[in-house]
Short mmCIF file of C-alpha atoms in Angstrom, two decimals:
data_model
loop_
_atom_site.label_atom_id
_atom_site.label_comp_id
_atom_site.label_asym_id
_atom_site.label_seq_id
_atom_site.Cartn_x
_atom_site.Cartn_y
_atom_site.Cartn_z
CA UNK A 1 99.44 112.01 125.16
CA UNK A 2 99.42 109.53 122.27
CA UNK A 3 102.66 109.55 120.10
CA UNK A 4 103.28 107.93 116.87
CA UNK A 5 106.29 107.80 115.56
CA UNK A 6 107.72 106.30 111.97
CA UNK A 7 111.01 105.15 110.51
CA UNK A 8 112.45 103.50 107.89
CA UNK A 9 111.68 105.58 104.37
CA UNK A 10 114.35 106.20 102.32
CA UNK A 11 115.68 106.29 98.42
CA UNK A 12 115.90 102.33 96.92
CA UNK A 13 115.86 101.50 93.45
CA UNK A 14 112.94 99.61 91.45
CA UNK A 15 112.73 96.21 92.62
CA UNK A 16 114.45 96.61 96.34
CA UNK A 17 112.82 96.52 99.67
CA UNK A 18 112.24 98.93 102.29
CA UNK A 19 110.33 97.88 106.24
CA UNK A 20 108.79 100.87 107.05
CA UNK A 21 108.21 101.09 111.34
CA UNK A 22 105.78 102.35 113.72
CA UNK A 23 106.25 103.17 117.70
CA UNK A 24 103.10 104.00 119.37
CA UNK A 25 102.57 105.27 122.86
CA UNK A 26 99.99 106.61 125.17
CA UNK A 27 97.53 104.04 125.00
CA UNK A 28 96.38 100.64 124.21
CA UNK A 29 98.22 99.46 121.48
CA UNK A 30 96.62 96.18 121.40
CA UNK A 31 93.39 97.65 121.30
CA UNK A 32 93.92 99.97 118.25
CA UNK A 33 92.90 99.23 114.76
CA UNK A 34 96.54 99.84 112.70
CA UNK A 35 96.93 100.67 108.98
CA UNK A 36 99.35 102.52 106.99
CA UNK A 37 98.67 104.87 104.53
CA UNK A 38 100.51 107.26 102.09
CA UNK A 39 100.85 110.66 99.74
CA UNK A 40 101.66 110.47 96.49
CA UNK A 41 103.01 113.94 95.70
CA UNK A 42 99.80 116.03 93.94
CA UNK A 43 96.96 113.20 94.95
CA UNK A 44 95.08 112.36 98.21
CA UNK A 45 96.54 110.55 101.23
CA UNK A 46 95.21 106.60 100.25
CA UNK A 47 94.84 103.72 102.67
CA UNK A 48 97.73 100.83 102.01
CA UNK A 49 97.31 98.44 104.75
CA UNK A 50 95.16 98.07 107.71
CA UNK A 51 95.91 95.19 110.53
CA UNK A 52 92.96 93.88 112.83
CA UNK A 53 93.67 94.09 117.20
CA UNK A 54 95.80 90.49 116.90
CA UNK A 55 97.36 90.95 113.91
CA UNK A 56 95.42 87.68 111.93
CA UNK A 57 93.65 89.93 109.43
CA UNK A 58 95.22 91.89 107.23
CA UNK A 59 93.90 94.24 104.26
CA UNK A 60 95.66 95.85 101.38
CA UNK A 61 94.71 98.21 98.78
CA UNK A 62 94.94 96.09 95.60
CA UNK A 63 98.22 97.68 94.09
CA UNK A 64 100.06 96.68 96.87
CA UNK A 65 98.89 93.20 97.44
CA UNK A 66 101.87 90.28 97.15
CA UNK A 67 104.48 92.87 97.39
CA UNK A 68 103.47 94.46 100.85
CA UNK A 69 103.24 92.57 103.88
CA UNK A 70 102.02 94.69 107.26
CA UNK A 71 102.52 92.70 110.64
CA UNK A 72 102.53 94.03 114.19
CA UNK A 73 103.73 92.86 117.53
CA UNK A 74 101.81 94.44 120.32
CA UNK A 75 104.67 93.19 123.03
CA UNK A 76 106.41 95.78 121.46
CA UNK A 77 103.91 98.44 120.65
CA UNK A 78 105.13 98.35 116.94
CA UNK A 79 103.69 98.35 113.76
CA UNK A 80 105.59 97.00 110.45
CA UNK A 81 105.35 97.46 106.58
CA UNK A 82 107.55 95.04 104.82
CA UNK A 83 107.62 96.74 101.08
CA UNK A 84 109.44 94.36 98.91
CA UNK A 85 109.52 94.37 94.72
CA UNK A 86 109.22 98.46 95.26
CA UNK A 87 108.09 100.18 92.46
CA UNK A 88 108.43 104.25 91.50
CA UNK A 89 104.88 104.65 91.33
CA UNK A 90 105.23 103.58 95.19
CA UNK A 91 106.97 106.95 96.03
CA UNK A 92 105.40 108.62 98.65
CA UNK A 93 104.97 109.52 102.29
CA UNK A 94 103.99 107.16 104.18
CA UNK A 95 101.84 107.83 107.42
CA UNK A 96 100.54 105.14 110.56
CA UNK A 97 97.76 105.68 111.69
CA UNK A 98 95.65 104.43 114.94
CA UNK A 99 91.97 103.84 115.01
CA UNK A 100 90.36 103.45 118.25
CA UNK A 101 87.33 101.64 116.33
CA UNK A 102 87.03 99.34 113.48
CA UNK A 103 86.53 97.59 111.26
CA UNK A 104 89.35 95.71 110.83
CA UNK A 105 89.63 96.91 107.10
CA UNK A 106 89.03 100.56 107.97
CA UNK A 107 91.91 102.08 106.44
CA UNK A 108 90.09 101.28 103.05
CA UNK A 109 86.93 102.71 103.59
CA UNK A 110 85.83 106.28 104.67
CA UNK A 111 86.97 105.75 107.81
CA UNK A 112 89.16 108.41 109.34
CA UNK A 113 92.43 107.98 111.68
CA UNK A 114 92.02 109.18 115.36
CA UNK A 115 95.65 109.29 115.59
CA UNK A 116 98.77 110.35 112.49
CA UNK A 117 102.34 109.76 112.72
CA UNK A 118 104.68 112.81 111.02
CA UNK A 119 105.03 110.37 107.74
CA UNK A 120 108.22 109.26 106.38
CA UNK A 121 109.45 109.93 102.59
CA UNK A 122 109.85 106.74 100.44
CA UNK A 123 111.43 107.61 97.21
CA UNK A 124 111.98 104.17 94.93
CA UNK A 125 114.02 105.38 91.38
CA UNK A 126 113.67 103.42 88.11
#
């Protein structure tokens, strides 16, 4: 049974920095495409950040980019999102998801997650 489990939302003010977490188990984590994605409240679920197999290419949706960092270390089964400069239009839930397939960049296409963690609430206030 494939879990995936998040931590590491919370409340920060405009400008701080939150590292958002990801534990995955019941398969091959170093096999799985990884991104990150998220809810604003009243709009659709939109890719963030997706992470290639190793880790050496990285994707981000362009509101993000220089102020989010994703990184994983498959020793560890983890995934990371390093959100620094946070901003309120950044509040949302944030979900990992695994993809058994790529491409690498899949969390910004159509492409659909095989597997969702429960999300975890980032609230940034101006």
């Amino acid at each position: 049974q494939v879990q995936v489990v998040e931590s590491g939302g919370g409340l920060v003010q405009a400008g701080g920095s939150l590292m958002l977490s990801c534990i995955v188990s019941g398969l091959a984590f170093d096999g799985a495409f990884m991104g990150w994605f998220r809810q604003i409240s009243g709009k659709e679920r939109e890719g963030v950040s997706c992470i290639s197999r190793r880790g050496i290419w990285t994707y981000y949706t362009e509101s993000v980019k220089g102020r989010f960092t994703i990184s994983r270390d498959n020793a560890k089964n983890t995934l990371y999102l390093q959100m620094d400069t946070l901003e309120s239009e950044d509040t949302a839930i944030y979900y990992c998801a695994v993809r058994q397939n790529g491409p690498d960049s899949w969390c910004l296409t159509r492409a659909t997650a095989d597997y969702w963690g429960q999300g975890t609430q980032v609230t940034v206030s101006s």
